[in-house]
PDB file of C-alpha atoms in Angstrom:
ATOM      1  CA  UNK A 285     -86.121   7.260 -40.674  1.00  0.00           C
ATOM      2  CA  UNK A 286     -85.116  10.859 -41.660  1.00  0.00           C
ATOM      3  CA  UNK A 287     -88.036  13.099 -43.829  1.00  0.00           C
ATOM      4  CA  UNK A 288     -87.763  13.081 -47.548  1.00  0.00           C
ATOM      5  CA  UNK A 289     -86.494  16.216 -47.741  1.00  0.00           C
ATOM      6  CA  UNK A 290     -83.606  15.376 -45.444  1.00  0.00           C
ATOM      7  CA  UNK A 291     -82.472  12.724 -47.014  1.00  0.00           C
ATOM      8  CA  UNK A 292     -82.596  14.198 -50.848  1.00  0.00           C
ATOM      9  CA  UNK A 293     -80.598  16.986 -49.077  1.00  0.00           C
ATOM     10  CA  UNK A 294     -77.852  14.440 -47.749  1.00  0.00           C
ATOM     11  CA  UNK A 295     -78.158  12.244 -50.661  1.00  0.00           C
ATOM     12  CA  UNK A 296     -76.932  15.316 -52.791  1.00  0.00           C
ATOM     13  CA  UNK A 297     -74.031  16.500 -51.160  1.00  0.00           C
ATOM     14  CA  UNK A 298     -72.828  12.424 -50.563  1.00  0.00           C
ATOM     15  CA  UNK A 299     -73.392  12.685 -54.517  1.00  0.00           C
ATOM     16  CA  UNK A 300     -71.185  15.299 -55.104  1.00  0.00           C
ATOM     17  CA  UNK A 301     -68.556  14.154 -53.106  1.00  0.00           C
ATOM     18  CA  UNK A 302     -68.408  11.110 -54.525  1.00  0.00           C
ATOM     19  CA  UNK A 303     -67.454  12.265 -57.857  1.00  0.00           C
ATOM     20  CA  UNK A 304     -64.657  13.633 -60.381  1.00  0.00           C
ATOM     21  CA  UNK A 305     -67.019  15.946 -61.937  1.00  0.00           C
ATOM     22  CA  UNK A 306     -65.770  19.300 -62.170  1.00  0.00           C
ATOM     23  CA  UNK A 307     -68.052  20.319 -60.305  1.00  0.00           C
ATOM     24  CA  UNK A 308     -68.021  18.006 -57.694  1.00  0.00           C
ATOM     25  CA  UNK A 309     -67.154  18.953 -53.666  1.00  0.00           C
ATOM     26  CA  UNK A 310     -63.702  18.322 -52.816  1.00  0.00           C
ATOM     27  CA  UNK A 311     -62.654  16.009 -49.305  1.00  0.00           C
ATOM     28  CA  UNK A 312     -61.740  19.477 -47.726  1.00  0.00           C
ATOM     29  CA  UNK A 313     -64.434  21.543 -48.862  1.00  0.00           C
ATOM     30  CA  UNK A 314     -67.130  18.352 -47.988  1.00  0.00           C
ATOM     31  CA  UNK A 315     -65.488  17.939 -44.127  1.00  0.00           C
ATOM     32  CA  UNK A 316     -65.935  22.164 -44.014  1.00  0.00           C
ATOM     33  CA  UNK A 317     -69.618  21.529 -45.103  1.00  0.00           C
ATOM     34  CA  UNK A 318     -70.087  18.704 -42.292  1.00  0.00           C
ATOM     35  CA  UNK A 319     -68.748  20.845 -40.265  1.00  0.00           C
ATOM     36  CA  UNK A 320     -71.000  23.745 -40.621  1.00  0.00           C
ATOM     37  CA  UNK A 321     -74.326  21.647 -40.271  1.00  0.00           C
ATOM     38  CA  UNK A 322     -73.041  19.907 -36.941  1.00  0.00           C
ATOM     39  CA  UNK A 323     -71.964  23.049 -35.422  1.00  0.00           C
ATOM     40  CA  UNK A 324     -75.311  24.845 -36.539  1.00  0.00           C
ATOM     41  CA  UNK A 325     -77.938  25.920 -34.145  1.00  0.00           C
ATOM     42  CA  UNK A 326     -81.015  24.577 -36.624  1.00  0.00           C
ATOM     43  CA  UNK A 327     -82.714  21.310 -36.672  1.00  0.00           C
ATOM     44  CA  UNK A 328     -83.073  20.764 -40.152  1.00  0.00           C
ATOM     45  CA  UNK A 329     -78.977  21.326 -40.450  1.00  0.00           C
ATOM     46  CA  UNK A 330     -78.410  18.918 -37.648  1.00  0.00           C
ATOM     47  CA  UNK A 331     -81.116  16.190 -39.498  1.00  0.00           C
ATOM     48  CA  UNK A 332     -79.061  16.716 -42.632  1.00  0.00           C
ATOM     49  CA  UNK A 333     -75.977  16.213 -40.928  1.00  0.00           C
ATOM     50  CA  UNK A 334     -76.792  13.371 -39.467  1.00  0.00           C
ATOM     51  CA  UNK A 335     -78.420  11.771 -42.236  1.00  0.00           C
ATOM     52  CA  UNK A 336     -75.286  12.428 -43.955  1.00  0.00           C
ATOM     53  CA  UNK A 337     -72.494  10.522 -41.707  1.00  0.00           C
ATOM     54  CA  UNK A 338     -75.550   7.798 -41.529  1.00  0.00           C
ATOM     55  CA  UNK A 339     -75.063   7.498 -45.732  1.00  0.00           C
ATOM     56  CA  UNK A 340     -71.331   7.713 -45.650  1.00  0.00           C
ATOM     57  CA  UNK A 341     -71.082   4.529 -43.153  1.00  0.00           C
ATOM     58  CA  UNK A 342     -73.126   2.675 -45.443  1.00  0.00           C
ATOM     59  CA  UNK A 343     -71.227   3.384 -48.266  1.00  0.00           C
ATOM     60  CA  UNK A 344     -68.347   0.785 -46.916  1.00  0.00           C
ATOM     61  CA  UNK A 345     -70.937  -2.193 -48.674  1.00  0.00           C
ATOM     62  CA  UNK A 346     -70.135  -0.315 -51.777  1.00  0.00           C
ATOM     63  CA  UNK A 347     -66.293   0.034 -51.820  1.00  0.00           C
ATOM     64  CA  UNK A 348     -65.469  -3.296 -54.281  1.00  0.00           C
ATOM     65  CA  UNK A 349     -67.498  -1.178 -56.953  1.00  0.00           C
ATOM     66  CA  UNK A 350     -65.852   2.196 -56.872  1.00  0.00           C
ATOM     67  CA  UNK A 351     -62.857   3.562 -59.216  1.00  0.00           C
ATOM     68  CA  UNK A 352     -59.687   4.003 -57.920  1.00  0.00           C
ATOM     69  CA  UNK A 353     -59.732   7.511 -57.746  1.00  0.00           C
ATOM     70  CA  UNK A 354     -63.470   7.768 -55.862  1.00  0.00           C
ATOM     71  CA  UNK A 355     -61.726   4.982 -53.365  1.00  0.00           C
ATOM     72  CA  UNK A 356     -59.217   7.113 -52.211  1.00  0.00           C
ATOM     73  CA  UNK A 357     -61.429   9.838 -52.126  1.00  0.00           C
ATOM     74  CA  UNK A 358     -63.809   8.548 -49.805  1.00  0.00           C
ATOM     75  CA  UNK A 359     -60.599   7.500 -47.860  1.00  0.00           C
ATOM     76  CA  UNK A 360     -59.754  11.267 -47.069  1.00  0.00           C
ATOM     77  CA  UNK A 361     -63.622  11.347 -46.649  1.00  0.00           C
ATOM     78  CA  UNK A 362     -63.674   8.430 -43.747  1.00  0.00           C
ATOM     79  CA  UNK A 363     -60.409   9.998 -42.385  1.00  0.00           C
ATOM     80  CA  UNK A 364     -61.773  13.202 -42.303  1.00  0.00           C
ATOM     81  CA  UNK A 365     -64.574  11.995 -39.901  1.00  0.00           C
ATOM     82  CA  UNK A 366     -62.345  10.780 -37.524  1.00  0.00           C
ATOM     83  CA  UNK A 367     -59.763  14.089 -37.940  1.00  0.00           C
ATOM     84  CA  UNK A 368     -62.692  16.617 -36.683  1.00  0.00           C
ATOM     85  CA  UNK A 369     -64.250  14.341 -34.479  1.00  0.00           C
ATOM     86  CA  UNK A 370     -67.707  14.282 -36.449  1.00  0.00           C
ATOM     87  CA  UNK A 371     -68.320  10.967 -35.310  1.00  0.00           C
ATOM     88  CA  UNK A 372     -70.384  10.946 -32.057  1.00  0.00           C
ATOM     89  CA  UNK A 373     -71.052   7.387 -31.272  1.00  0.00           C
ATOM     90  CA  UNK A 374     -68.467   5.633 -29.443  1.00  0.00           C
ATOM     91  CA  UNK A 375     -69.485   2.491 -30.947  1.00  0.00           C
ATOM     92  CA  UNK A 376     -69.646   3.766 -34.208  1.00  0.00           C
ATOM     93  CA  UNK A 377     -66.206   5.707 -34.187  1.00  0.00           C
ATOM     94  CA  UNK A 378     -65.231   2.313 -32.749  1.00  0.00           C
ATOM     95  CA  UNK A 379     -65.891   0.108 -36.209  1.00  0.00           C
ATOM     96  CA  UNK A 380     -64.937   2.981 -38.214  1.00  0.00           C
ATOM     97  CA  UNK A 381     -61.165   3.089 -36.567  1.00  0.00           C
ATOM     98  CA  UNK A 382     -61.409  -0.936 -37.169  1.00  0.00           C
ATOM     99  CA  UNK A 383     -61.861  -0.411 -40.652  1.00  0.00           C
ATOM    100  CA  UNK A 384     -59.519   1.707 -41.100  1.00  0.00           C
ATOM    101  CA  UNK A 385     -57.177  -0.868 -39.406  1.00  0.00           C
ATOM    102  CA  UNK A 386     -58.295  -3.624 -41.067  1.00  0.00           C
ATOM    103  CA  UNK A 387     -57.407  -1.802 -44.196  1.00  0.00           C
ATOM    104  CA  UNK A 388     -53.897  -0.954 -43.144  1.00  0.00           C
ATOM    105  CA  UNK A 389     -53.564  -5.023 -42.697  1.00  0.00           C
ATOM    106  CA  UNK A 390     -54.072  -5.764 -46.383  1.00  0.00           C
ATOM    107  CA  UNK A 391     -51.376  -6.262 -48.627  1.00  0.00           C
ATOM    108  CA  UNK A 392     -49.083  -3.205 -49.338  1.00  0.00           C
ATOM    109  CA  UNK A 393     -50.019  -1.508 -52.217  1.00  0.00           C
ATOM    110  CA  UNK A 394     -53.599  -2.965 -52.929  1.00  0.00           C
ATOM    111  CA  UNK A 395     -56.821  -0.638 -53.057  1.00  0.00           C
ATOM    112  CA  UNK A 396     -57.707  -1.280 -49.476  1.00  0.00           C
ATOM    113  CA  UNK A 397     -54.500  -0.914 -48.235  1.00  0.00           C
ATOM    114  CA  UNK A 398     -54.178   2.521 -50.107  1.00  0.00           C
ATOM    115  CA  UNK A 399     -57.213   3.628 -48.921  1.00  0.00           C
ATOM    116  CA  UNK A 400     -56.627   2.790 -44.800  1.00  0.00           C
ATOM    117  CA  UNK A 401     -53.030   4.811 -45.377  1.00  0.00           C
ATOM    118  CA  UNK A 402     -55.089   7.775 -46.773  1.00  0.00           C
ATOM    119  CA  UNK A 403     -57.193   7.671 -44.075  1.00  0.00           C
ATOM    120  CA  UNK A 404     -54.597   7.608 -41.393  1.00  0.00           C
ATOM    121  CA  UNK A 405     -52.789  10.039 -42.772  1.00  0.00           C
ATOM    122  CA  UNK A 406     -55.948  12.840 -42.346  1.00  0.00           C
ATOM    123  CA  UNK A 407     -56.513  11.866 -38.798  1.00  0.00           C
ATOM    124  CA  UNK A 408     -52.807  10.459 -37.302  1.00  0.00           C
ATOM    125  CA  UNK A 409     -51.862  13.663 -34.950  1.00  0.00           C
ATOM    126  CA  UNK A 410     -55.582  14.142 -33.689  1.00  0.00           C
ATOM    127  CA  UNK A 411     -55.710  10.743 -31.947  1.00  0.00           C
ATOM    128  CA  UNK A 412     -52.951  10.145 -30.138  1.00  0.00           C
ATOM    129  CA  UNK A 413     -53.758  10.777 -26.026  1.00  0.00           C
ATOM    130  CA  UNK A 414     -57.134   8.940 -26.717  1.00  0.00           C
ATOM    131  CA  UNK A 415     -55.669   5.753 -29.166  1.00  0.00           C
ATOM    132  CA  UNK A 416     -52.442   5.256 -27.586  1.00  0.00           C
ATOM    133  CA  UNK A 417     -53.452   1.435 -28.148  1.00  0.00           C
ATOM    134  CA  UNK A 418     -54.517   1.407 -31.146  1.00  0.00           C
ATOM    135  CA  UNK A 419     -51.482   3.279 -32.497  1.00  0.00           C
ATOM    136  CA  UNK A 420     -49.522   0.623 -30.966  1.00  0.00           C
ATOM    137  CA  UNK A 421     -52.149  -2.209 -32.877  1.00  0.00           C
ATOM    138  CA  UNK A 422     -50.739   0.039 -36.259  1.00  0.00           C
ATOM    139  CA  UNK A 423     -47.225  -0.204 -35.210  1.00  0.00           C
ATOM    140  CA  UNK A 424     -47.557  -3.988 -34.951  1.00  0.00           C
ATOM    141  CA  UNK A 425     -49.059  -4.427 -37.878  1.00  0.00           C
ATOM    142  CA  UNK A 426     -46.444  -6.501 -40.071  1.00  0.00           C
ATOM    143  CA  UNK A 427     -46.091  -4.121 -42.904  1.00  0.00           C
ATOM    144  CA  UNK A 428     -45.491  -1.483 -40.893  1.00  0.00           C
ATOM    145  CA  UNK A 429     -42.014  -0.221 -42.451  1.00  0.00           C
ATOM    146  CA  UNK A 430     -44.203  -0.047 -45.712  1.00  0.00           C
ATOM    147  CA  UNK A 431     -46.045   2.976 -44.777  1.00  0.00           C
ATOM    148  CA  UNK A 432     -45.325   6.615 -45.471  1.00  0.00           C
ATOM    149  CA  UNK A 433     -42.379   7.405 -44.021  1.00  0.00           C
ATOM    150  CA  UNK A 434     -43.767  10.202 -41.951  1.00  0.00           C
ATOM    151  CA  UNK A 435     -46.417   7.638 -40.418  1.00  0.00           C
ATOM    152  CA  UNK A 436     -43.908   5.622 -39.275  1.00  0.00           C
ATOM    153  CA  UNK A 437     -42.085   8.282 -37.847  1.00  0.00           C
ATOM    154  CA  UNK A 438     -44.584  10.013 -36.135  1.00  0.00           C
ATOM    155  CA  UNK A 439     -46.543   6.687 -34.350  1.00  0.00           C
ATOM    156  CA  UNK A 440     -42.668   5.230 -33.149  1.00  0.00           C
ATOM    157  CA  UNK A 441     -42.288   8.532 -31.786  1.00  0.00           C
ATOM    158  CA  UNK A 442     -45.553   9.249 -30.309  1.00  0.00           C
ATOM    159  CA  UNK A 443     -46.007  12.674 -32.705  1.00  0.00           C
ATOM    160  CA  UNK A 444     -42.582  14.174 -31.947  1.00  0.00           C
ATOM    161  CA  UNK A 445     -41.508  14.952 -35.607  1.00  0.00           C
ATOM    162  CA  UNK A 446     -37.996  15.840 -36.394  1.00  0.00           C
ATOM    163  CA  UNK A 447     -36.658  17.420 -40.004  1.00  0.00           C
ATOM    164  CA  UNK A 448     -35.336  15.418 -41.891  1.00  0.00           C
ATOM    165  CA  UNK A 449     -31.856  16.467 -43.021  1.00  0.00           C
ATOM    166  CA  UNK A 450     -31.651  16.968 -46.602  1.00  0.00           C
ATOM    167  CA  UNK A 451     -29.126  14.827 -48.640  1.00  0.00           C
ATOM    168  CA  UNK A 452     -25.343  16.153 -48.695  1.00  0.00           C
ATOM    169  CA  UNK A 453     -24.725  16.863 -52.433  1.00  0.00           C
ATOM    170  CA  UNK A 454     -21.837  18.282 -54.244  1.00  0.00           C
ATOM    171  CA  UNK A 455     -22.221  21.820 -55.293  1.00  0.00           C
ATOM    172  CA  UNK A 456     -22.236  21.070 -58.755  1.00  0.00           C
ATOM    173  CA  UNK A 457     -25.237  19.418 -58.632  1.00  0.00           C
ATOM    174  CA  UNK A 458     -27.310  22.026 -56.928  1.00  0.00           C
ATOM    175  CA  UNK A 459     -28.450  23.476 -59.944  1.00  0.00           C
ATOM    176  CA  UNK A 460     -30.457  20.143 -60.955  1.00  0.00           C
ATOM    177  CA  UNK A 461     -31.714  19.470 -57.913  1.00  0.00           C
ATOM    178  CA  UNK A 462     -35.397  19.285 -57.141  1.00  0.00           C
ATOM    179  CA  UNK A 463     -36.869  19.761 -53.392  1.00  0.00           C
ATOM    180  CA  UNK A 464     -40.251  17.385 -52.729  1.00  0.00           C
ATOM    181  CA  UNK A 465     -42.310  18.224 -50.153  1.00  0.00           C
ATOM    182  CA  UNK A 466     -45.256  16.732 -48.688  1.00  0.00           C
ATOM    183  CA  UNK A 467     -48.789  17.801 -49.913  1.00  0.00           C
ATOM    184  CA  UNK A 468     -51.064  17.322 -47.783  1.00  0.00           C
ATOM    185  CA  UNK A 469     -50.950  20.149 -45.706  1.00  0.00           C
ATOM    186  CA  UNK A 470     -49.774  18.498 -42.505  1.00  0.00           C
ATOM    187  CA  UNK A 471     -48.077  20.908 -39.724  1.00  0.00           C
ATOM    188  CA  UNK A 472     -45.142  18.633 -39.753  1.00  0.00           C
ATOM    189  CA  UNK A 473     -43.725  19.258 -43.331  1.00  0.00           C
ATOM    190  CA  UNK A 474     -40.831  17.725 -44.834  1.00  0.00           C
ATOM    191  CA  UNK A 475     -38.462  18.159 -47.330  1.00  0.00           C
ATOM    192  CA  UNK A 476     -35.285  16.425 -49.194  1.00  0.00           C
ATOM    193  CA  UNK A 477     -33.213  17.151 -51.965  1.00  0.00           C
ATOM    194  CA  UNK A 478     -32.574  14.933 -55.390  1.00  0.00           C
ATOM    195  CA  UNK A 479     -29.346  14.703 -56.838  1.00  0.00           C
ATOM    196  CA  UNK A 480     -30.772  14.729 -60.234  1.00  0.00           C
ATOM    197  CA  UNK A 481     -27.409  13.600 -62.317  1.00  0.00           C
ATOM    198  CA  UNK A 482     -27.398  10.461 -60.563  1.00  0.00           C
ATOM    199  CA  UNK A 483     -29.990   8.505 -62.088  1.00  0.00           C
ATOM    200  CA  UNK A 484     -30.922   6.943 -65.189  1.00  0.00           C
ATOM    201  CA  UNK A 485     -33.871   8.205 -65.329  1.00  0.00           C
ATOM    202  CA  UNK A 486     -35.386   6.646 -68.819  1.00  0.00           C
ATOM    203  CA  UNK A 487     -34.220   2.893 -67.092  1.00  0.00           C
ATOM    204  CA  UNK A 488     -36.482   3.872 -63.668  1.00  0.00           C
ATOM    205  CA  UNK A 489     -39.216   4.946 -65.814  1.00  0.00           C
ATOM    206  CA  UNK A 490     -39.497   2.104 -67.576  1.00  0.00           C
ATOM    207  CA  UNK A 491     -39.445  -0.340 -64.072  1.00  0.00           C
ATOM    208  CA  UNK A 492     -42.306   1.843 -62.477  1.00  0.00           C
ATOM    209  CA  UNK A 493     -45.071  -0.036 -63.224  1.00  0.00           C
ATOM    210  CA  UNK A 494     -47.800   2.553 -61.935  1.00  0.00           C
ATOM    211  CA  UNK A 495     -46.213   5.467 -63.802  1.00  0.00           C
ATOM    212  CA  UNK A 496     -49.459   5.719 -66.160  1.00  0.00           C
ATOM    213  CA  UNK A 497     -51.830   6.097 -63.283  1.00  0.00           C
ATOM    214  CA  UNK A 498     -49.334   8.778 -61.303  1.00  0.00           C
ATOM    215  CA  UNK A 499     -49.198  10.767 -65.138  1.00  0.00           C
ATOM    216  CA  UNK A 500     -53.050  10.638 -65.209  1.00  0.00           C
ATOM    217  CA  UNK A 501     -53.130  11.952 -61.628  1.00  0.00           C
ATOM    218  CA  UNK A 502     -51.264  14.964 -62.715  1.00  0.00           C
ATOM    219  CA  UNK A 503     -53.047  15.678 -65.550  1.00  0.00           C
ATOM    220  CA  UNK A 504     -56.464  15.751 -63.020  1.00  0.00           C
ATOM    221  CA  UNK A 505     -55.344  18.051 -60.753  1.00  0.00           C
ATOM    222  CA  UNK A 506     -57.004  21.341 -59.376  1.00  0.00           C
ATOM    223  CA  UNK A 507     -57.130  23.164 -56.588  1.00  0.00           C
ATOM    224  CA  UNK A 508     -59.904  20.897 -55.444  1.00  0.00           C
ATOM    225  CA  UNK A 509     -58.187  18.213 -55.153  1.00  0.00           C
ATOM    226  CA  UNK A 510     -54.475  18.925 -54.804  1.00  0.00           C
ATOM    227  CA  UNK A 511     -54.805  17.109 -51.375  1.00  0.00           C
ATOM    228  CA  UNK A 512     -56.654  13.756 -52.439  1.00  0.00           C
ATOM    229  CA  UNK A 513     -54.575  13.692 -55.701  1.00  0.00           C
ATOM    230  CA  UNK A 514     -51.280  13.919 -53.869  1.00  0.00           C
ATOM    231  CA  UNK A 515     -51.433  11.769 -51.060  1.00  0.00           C
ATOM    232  CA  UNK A 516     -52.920   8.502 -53.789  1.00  0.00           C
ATOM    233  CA  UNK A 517     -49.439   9.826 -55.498  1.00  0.00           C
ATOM    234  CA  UNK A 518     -47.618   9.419 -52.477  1.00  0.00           C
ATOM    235  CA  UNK A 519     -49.340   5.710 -51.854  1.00  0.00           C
ATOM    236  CA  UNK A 520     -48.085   4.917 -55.448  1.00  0.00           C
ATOM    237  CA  UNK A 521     -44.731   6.704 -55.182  1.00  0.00           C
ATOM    238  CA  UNK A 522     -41.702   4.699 -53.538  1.00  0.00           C
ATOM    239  CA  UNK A 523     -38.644   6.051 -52.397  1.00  0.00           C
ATOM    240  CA  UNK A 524     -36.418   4.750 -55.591  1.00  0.00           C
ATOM    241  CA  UNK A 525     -38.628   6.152 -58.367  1.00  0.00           C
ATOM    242  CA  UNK A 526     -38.983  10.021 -56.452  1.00  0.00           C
ATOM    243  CA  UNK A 527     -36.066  11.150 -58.866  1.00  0.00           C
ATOM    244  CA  UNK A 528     -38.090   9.887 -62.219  1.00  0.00           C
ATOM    245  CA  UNK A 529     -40.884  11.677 -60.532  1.00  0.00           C
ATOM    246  CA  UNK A 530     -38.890  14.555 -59.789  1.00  0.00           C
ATOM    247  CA  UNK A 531     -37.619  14.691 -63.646  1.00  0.00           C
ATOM    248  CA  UNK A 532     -40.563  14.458 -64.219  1.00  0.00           C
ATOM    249  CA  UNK A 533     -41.861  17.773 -63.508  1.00  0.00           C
ATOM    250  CA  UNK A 534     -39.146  19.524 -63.997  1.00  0.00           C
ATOM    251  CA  UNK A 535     -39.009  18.182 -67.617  1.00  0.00           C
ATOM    252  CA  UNK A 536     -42.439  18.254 -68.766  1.00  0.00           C
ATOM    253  CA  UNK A 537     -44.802  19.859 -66.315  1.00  0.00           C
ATOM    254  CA  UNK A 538     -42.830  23.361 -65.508  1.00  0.00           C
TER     255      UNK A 538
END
């Protein structure tokens, strides 16, 4: 077992990245963190580290009792792990990738299922000449066509990414349309334009059941967690209810 003083060091930063507070450690700036103590040349840092990854796998016993939002945080957290390779244990990386997995076979749109899509997203181009199988395990996975549409993309084309062409509009409609991108700071980066005078877009509002949670998202963003916050957005989003969304913004968050 780790010294005292180890573990109330680990203990604090799994604390503050495991909470909304503002100011708690964002996914990115926690991985940059890891990352420093692994790579350091000092005992203690390497103890710490350790320690750390040690408290994170544990946490898994604890995920029925976390909020939404912590969830899907520690799901950027788990992918994260597997994205810089800062798991070292073969067997360990092993049951993490399985949980991950086993997530992605839940049923579309619940908690876990949310949080394994999270996590693959942080760690899906880093994987590939080593997981060749398991990507294929993902592809099979019945549900499959439910994922991000960049996921799917990517795994049935083993990475090679292509734009996507934006929507053919008339050119009176340019004016009111809205270009979404993808947040999460992924080298392959795509984009699409909204007609936005084809839609009724009080009727869609009022069929998207989740469009409470995706308002309270917004109104919790920051810098530190633009990347968490957007990709639970994109688990909640679906394709039909992007132009509310898009209205959205223009409308009452510009």
């Amino acid at each position: 077992m780790a010294l005292k003083y180890i573990r109330e060091e680990a203990h604090y930063y799994v604390k503050k990245v495991m909470s909304l507070s503002f100011n708690c450690l964002s996914s990115d700036e926690f991985m940059e963190i890891l990352k420093d103590l692994n790579d350091s040349s000092i005992r203690r840092n390497k103890e710490v580290f350790s320690c750390i990854i040690s408290k994170l796998l544990d946490e898994r016993t604890h995920f029925p009792g976390y909020s939404y939002d912590i969830f899907m945080k520690l799901a950027n957290v788990y992918g994260g792990l597997i994205e810089y390779n800062l798991i070292s244990d073969p067997e360990t990386l092993k049951n993490t990738l399985q949980l991950v997995m086993d997530a992605l076979k839940s049923r579309p749109n619940s908690r876990m299922f949310d949080f394994g899509v999270a996590a693959l997203n942080r760690f899906y181009e880093h994987l590939w000449e080593d997981c060749e199988e398991y990507f294929r395990s993902v592809a099979a996975i019945s549900h499959f066509k439910s994922f991000l549409r960049h996921l799917i993309e990517w795994i049935e084309d083993h990475g090679k990414h292509t734009p996507e062409r934006a929507y053919d509009r008339p050119a009176s409609a340019q004016q009111s349309s809205v270009v979404l991108c993808s947040p999460t700071g992924s080298p392959a980066v795509k984009t699409r334009s909204i007609n936005l005078e084809e839609f009724d877009f009080e009727k869609i509002g009022e069929s998207l059941t989740d469009k409470d949670k995706i308002v309270f998202i917004v109104n919790n963003l920051s810098a530190k967690n633009l990347r968490e916050k957007c990709d639970e957005i994109k688990n909640i989003l679906k394709d039909e209810y992007i132009p509310w969304f898009s209205e959205y913004l223009i409308e009452q968050r510009v």
